[in-house]
Short mmCIF file of C-alpha atoms in Angstrom, two decimals:
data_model
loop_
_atom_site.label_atom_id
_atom_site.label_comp_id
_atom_site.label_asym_id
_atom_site.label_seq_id
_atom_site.Cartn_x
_atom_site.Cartn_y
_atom_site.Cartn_z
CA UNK D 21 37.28 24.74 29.08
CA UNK D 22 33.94 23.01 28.53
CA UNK D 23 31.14 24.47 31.48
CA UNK D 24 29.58 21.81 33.78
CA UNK D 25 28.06 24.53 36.11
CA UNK D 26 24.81 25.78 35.37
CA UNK D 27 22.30 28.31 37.08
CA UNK D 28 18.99 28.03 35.63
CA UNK D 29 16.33 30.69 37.24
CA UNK D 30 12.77 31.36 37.11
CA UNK D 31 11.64 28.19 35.76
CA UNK D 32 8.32 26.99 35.72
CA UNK D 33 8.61 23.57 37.69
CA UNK D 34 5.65 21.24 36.00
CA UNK D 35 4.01 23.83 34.70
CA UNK D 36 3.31 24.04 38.94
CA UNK D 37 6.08 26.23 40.89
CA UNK D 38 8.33 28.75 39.89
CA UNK D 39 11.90 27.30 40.87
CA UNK D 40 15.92 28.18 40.47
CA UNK D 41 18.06 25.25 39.46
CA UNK D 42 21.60 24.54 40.11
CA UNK D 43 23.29 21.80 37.87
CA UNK D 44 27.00 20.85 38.98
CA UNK D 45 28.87 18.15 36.76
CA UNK D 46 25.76 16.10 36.01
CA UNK D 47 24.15 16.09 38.88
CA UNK D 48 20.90 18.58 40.22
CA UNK D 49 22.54 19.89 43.64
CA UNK D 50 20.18 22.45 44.04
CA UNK D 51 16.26 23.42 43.47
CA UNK D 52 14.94 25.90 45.62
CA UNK D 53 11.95 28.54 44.95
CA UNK D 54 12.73 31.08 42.38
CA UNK D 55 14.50 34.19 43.41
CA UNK D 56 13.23 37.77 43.02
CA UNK D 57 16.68 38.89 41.72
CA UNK D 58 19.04 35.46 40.53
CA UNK D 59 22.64 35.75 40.99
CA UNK D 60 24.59 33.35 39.37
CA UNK D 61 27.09 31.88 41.66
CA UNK D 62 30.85 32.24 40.55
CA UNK D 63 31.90 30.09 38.16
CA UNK D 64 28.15 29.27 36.78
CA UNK D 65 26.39 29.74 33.25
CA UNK D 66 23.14 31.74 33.99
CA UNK D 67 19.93 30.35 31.86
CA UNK D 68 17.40 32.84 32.47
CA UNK D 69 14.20 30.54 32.09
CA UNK D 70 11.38 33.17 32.71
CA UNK D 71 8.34 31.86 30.59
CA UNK D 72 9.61 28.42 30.31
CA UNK D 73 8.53 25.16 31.50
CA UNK D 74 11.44 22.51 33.37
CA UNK D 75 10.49 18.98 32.92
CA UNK D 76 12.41 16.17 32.84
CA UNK D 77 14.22 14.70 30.40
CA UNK D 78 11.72 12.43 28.01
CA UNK D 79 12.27 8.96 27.22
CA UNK D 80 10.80 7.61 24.17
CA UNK D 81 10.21 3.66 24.44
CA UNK D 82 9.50 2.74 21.15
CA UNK D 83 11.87 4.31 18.39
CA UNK D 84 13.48 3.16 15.01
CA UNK D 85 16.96 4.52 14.54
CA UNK D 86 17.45 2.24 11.14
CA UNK D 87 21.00 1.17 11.63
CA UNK D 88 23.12 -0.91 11.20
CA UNK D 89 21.50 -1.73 7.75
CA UNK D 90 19.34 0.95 6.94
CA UNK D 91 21.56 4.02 6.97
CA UNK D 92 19.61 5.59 3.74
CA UNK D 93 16.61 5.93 5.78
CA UNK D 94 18.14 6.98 9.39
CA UNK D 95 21.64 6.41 11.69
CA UNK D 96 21.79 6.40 15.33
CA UNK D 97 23.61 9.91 14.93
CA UNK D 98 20.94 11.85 13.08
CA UNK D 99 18.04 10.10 14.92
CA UNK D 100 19.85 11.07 18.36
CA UNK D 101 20.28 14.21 17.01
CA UNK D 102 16.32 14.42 16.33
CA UNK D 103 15.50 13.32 19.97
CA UNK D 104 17.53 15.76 21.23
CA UNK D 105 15.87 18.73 19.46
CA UNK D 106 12.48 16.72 20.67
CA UNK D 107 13.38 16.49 24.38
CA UNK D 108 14.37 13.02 24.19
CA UNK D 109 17.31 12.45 27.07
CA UNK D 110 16.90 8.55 26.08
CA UNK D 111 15.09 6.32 23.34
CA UNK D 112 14.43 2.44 23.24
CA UNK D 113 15.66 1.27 19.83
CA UNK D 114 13.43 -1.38 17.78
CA UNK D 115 15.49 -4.54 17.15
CA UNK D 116 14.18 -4.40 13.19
CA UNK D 117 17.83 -3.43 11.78
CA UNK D 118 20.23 -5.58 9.17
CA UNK D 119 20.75 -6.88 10.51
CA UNK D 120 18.03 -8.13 13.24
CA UNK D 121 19.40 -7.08 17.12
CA UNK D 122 18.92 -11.02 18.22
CA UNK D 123 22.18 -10.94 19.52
CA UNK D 124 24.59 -9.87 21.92
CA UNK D 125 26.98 -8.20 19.06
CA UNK D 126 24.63 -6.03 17.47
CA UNK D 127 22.97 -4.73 20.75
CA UNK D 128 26.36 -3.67 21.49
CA UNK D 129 26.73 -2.45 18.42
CA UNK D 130 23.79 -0.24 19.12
CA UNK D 131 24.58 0.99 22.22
CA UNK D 132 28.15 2.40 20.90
CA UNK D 133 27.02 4.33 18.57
CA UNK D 134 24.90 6.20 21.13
CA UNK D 135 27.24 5.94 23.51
CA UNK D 136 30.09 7.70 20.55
CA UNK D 137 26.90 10.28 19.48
CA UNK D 138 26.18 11.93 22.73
CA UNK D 139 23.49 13.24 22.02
CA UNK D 140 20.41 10.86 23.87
CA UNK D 141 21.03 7.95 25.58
CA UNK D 142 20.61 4.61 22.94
CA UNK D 143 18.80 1.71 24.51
CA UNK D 144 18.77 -0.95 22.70
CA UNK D 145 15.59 -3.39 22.23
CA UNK D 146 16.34 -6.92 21.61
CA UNK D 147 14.38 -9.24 18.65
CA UNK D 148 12.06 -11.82 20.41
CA UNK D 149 12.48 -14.28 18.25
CA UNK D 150 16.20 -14.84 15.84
CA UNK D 151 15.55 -12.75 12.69
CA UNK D 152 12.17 -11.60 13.80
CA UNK D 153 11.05 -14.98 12.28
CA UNK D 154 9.30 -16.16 14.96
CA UNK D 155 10.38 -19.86 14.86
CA UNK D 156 12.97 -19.95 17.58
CA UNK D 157 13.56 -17.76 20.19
CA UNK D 158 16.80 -15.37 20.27
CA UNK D 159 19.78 -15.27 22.67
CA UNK D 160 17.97 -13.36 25.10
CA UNK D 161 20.07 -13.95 27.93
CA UNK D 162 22.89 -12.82 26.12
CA UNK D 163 21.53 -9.48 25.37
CA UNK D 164 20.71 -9.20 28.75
CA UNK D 165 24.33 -9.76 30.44
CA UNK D 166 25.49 -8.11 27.35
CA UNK D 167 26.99 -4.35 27.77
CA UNK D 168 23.75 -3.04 26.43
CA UNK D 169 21.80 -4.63 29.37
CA UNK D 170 18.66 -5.86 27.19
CA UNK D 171 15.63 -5.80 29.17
CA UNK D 172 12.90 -5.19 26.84
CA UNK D 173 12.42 -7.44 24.01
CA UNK D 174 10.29 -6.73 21.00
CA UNK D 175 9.72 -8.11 16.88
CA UNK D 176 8.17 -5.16 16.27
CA UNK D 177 6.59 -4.58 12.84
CA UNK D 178 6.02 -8.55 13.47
CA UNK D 179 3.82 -9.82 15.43
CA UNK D 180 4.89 -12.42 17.91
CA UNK D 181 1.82 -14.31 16.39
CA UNK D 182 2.75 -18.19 18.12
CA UNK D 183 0.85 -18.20 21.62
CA UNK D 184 3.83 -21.11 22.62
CA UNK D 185 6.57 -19.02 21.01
CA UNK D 186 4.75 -16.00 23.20
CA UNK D 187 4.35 -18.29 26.10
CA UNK D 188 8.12 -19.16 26.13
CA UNK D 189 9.08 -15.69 25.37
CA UNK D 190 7.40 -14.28 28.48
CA UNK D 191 8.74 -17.44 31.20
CA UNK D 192 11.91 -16.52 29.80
CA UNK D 193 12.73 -12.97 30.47
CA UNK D 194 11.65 -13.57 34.10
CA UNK D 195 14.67 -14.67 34.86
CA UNK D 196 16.13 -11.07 34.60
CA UNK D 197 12.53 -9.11 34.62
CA UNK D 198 12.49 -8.12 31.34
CA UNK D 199 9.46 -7.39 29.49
CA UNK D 200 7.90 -8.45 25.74
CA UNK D 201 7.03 -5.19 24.13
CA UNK D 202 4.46 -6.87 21.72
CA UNK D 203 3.50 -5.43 18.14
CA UNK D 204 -0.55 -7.05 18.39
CA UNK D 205 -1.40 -7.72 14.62
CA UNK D 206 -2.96 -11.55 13.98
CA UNK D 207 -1.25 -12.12 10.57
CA UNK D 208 -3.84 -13.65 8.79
CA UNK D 209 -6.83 -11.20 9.36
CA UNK D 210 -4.41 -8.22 8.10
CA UNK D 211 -3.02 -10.04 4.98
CA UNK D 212 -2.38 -7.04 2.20
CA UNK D 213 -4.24 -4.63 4.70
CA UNK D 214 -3.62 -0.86 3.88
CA UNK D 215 -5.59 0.82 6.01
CA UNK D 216 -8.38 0.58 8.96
CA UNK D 217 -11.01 -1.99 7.55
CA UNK D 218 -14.34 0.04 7.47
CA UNK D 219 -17.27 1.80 5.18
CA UNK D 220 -14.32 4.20 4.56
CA UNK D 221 -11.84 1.20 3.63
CA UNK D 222 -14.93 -0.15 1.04
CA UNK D 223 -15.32 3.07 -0.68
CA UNK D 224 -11.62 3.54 -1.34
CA UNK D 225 -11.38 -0.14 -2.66
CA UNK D 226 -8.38 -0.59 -0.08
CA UNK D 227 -7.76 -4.11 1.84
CA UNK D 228 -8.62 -3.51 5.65
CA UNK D 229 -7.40 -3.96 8.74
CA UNK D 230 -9.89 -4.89 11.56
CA UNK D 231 -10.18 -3.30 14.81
CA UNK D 232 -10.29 -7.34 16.01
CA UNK D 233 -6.95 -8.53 14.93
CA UNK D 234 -5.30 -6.34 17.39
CA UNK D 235 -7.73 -6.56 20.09
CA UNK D 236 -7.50 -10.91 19.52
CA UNK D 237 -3.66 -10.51 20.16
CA UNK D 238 -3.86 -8.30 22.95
CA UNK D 239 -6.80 -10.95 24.73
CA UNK D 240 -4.48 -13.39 24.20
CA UNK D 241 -1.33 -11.95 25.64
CA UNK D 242 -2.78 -10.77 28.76
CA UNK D 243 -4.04 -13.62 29.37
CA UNK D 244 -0.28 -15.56 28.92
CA UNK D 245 0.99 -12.50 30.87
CA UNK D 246 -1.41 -13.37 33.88
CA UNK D 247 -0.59 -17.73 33.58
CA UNK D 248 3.13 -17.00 33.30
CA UNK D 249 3.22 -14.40 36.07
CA UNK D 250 5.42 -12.46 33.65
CA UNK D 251 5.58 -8.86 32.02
CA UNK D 252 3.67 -7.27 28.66
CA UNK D 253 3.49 -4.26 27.24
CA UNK D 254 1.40 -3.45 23.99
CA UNK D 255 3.10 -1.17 21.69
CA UNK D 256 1.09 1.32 19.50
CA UNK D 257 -2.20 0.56 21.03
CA UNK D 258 -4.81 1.98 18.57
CA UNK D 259 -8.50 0.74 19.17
CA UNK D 260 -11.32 1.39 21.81
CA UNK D 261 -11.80 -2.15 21.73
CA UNK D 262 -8.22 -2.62 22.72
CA UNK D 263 -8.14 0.02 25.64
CA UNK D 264 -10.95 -1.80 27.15
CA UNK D 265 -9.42 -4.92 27.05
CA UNK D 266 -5.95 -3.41 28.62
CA UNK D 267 -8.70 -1.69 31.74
CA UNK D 268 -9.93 -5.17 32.47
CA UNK D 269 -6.77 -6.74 32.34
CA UNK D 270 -5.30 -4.04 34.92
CA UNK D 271 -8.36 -4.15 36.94
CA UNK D 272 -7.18 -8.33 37.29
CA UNK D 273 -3.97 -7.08 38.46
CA UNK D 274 -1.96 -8.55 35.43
CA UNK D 275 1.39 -7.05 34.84
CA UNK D 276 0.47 -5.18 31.90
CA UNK D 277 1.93 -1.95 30.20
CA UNK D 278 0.66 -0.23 26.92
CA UNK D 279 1.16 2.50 25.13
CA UNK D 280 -0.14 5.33 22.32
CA UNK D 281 1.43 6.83 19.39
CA UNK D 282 1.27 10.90 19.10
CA UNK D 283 -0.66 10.06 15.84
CA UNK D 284 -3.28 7.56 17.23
CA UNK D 285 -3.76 10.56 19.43
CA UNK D 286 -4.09 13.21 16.63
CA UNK D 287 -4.65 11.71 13.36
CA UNK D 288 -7.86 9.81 11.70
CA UNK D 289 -8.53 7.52 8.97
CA UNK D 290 -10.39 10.45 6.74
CA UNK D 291 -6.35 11.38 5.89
CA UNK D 292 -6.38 8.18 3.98
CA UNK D 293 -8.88 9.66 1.25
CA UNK D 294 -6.05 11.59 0.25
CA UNK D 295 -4.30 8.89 -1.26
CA UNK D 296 -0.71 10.79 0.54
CA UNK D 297 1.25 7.55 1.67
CA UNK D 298 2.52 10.10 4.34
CA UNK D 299 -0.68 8.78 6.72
CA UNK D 300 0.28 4.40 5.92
CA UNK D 301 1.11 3.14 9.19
CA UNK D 302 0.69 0.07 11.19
CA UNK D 303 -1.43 0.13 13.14
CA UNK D 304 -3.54 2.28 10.61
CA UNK D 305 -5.04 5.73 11.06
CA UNK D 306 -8.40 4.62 13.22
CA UNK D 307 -11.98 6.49 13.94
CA UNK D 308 -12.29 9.31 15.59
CA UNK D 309 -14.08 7.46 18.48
CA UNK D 310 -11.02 5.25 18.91
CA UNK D 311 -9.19 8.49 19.46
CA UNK D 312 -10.93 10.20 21.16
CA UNK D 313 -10.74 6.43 23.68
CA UNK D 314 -7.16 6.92 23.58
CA UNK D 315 -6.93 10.14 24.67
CA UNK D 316 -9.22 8.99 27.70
CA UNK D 317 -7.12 5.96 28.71
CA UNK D 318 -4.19 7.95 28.74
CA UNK D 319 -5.83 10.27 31.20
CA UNK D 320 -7.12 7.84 33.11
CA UNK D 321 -4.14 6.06 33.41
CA UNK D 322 -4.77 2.52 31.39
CA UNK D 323 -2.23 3.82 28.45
CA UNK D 324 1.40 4.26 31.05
CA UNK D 325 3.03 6.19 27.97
CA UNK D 326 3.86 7.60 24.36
CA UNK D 327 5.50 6.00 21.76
CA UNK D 328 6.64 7.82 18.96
CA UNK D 329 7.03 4.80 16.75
CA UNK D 330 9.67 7.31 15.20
CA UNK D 331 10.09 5.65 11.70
CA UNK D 332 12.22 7.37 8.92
CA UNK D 333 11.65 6.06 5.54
CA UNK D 334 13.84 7.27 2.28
CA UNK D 335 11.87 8.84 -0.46
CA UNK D 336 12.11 5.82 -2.91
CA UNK D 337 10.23 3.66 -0.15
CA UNK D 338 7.92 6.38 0.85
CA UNK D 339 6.70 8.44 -1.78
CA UNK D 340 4.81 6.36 -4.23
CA UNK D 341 1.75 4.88 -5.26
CA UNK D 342 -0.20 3.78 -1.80
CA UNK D 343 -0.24 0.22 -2.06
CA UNK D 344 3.53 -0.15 -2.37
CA UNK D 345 4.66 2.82 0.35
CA UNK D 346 6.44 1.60 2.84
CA UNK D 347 4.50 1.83 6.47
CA UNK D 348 5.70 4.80 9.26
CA UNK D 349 6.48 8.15 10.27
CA UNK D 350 8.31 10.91 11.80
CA UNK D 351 7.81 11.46 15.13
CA UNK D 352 10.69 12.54 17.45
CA UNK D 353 10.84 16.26 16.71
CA UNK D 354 6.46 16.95 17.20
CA UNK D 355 5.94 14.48 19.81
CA UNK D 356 5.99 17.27 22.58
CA UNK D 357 3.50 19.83 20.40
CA UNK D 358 1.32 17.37 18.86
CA UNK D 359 0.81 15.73 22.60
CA UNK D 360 0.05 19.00 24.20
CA UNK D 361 -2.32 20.34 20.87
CA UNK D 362 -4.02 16.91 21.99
CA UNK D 363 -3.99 16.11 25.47
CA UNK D 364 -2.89 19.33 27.54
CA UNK D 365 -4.44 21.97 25.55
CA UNK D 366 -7.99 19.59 25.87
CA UNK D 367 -7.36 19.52 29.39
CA UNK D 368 -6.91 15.92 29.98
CA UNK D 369 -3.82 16.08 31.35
CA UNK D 370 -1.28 18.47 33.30
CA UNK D 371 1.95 19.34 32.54
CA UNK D 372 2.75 16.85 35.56
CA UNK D 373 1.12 14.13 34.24
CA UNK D 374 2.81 14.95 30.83
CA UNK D 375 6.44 13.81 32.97
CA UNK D 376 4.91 10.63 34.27
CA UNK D 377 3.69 9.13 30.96
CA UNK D 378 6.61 10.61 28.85
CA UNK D 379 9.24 10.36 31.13
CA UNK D 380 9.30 8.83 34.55
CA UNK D 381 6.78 5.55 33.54
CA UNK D 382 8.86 4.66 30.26
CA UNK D 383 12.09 5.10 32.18
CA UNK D 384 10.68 2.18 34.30
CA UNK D 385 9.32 0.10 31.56
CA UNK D 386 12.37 0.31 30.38
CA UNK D 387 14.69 -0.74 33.52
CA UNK D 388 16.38 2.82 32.94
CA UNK D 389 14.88 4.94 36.23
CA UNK D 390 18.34 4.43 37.92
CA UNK D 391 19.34 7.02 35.24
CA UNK D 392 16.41 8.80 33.79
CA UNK D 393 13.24 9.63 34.23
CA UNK D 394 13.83 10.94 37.74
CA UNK D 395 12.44 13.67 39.13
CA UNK D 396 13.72 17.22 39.40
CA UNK D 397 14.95 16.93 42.65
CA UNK D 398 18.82 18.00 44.52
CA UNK D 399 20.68 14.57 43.58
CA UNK D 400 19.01 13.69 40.38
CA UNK D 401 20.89 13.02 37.24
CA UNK D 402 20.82 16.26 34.89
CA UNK D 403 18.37 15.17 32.62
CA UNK D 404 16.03 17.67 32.09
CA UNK D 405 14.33 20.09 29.66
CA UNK D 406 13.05 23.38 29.31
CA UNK D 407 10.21 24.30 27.52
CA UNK D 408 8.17 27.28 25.52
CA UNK D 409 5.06 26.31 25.91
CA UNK D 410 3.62 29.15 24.06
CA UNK D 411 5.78 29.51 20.72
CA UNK D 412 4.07 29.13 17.53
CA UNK D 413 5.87 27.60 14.57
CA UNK D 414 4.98 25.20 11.42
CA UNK D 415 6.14 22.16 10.81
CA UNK D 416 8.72 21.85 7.66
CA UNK D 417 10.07 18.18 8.00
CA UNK D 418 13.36 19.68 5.56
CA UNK D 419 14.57 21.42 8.56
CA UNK D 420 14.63 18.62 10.68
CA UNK D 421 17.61 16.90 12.02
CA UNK D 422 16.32 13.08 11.44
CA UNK D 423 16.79 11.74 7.46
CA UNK D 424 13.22 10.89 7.18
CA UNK D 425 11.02 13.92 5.73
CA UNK D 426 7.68 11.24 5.87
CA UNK D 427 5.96 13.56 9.01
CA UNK D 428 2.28 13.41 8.93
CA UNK D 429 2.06 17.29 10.12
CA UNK D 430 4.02 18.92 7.13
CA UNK D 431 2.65 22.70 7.37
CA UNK D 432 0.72 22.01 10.51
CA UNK D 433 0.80 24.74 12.97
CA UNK D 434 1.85 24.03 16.26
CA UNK D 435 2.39 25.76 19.79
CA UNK D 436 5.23 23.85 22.10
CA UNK D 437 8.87 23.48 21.61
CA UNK D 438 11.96 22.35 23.22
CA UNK D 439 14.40 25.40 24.18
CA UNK D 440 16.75 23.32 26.32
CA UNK D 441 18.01 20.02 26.39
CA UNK D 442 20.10 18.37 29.22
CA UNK D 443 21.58 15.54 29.04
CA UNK D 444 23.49 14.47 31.95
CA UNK D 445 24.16 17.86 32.90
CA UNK D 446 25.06 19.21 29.18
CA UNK D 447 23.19 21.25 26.98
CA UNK D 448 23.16 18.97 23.88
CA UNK D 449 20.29 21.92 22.34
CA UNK D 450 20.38 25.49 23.73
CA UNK D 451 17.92 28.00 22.35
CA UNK D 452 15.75 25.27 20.42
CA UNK D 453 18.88 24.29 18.25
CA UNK D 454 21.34 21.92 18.66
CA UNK D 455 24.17 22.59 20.71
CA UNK D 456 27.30 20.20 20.91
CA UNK D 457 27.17 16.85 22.22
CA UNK D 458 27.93 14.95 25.72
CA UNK D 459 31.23 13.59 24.88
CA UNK D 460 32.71 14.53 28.91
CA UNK D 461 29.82 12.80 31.50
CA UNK D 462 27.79 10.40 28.95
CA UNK D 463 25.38 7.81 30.46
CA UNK D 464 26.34 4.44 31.21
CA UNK D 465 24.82 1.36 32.60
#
């Protein structure tokens, strides 16, 4: 008989209050301050937590899980099985799949095979525009009444570069509050770019990519955002330019979300001298002072969340000569340590404000909070995770669950890591590996 009763004790509650924790068929009944001496009630699977960190469960908004289409490179299963190990209890999925998720069919596609993994909850993100084209928009109603309940709509890896397709886009999803999760990249000032356009860009005889053609895009939204009374949020913000721009637009009141990549928080364009197509992405590897701007606006609030911009790629597409590697990386599995090497351990943020932008804020972007990203509280939904915060490890991408092997921190050391994950009351990892999955109490809309 499969155990739905669990007694967690001696937890470290936000990093802020030692606390017991009672979890009864899904649900938190309990959470009280943490006994001297824990009994485990009759009937209940003790987790002795002592030295661990309870937090709850993370929700990644920005995520590509590669099918239908691109199976080689990732499949809902093994990326759900990668988000688990990371602390993931839900993930947005990018709509960039063969095919595109511009309709009602292949969002519900989507959300089966999360529903039939069990192992994370599978949102899926609708296309903006039929085949990512950006000529006409998709059914975007449909997606919304759909199964899947579509409420954030993206062409990421596209921009949404028409300011009347964007217009149209944003009066549009109004009519169910959805939001337009844009990918800002003006097409025709990053033509052949490879990496961030600078002294470093000229030396290496590489195309670049200017700080300005995602800072134009982003100007441009918020400003559509603020005439259509509507709802943005910037994915993969990357620029000091760019975080300014999101500040003022807050400080307007304009209904404006954004959010930052573990690797815009870590990484720098200097990894690009190494000619390793591990560190192409879009956006590119920036300066250290736009990183160092990054990690500010997420303290201060202007950047709501992380993004892992989790994007397997196979070997054939990845490792070869720089100009013709495919754009992306891992990120499910090192989101947690790389975050904390960069923001907690540099004391701009708490372990509490570590739940708000990874958990509770893209739960709400996301129109999931009725599920996730609650707090760990009698009467929540068991979505939560327990953390060492104080294991050391390296990174050896081989060993991880997701296809793609294309992580930036291969041989990295790293101090963080997920011991426990919860999902709706199950353990889908116990002792940092996986477990089995959710197949008895699985999420639904």
């Amino acid at each position: 008989m499969t155990t739905t009763k669990y007694f967690i004790t001696g937890a470290n509650l936000l990093g802020e209050k030692l606390s017991d924790i009672t979890i009864e068929d899904g649900t938190i009944t309990a959470v009280t301050d943490a006994a001297e001496n824990p009994t485990a009630p009759e009937g209940f699977e003790h987790i002795d937590a002592a030295g661990l960190i309870a937090l709850p469960g993370l929700v990644d908004p920005h995520v590509h899980l590669r099918e239908p289409g691109r199976e080689d490179a990732e499949t809902v299963e093994t990326g759900s099985r990668a988000a688990a190990l990371g602390g993931f209890t839900a993930v947005l999925n990018m709509a960039n799949s063969m095919p595109v998720a511009d309709t009602a069919g292949v969002v519900e596609q989507v959300y089966q095979l999360g529903q039939d993994s069990g192992w994370t909850f599978v949102q899926p993100i609708g296309a903006v525009t039929v085949g990512l084209a950006g000529e006409q928009l998709s059914e975007m109603g449909a997606m919304a009444d759909s199964r899947a309940k579509v409420r954030v709509f993206s062409d990421d890896g596209i921009c949404v570069w028409d300011p009347a397709m964007m217009r149209r886009a944003l009066e549009y999803v109004k009519a169910f509050d959805g939001v337009i999760a844009q990918h800002a990249q003006e097409p025709r000032l990053t033509e052949d770019a490879q990496m961030n356009e600078g002294d470093l860009s000229v030396k290496l005889g590489l195309p670049g990519w200017p700080a300005v053609a995602e800072e134009a895009i982003i100007a441009r939204d918020v400003l559509l955002t603020q005439h259509t009374n509507s709802r943005l949020h910037v994915c993969h913000v990357s620029t000091k330019g760019s975080v300014e721009i999101i500040r003022w637009a807050k400080s307007q009141g304009i209904n404006v979300t954004a959010e930052a990549t573990p690797h815009h928080l870590m990484l720098t364009e200097e990894l690009v001298e190494t000619f390793d197509p591990v560190y192409k992405v879009n956006p590119p590897l920036r300066r250290e002072e736009d990183v160092m701007a990054l990690r500010d606006a997420v303290a201060d609030g202007t950047i709501d969340v992380i993004g892992t911009d989790h994007a397997p790629h196979t070997a054939e597409t990845k490792c070869c000569e720089w100009p013709y590697a495919a754009m992306g990386m891992t990120g499910l599995e090192t989101m947690l340590p790389i975050v904390k090497a960069a923001l907690i351990d540099t004391g701009k943020i708490s372990w509490a404000d570590f739940a708000r932008i990874a958990s509770y804020t893209p739960a709400k972007i996301g129109n999931l909070e009725h599920m996730f990203g609650q707090e760990i509280a009698a009467g929540a939904n068991a979505n939560l995770i327990l953390v060492d915060p104080e294991v050391s490890y390296t990174v050896v991408p081989e060993e991880h669950a997701s296809k793609g092997r294309n992580s930036p921190y291969r041989g990295k050391e790293v101090t963080g890591k997920v011991a426990y994950t919860f999902y709706m009351g199950h353990p889908v990892v116990a002792d940092a590996q996986l477990n089995t999955p959710n197949t008895t109490s699985q999420a639904r809309h």
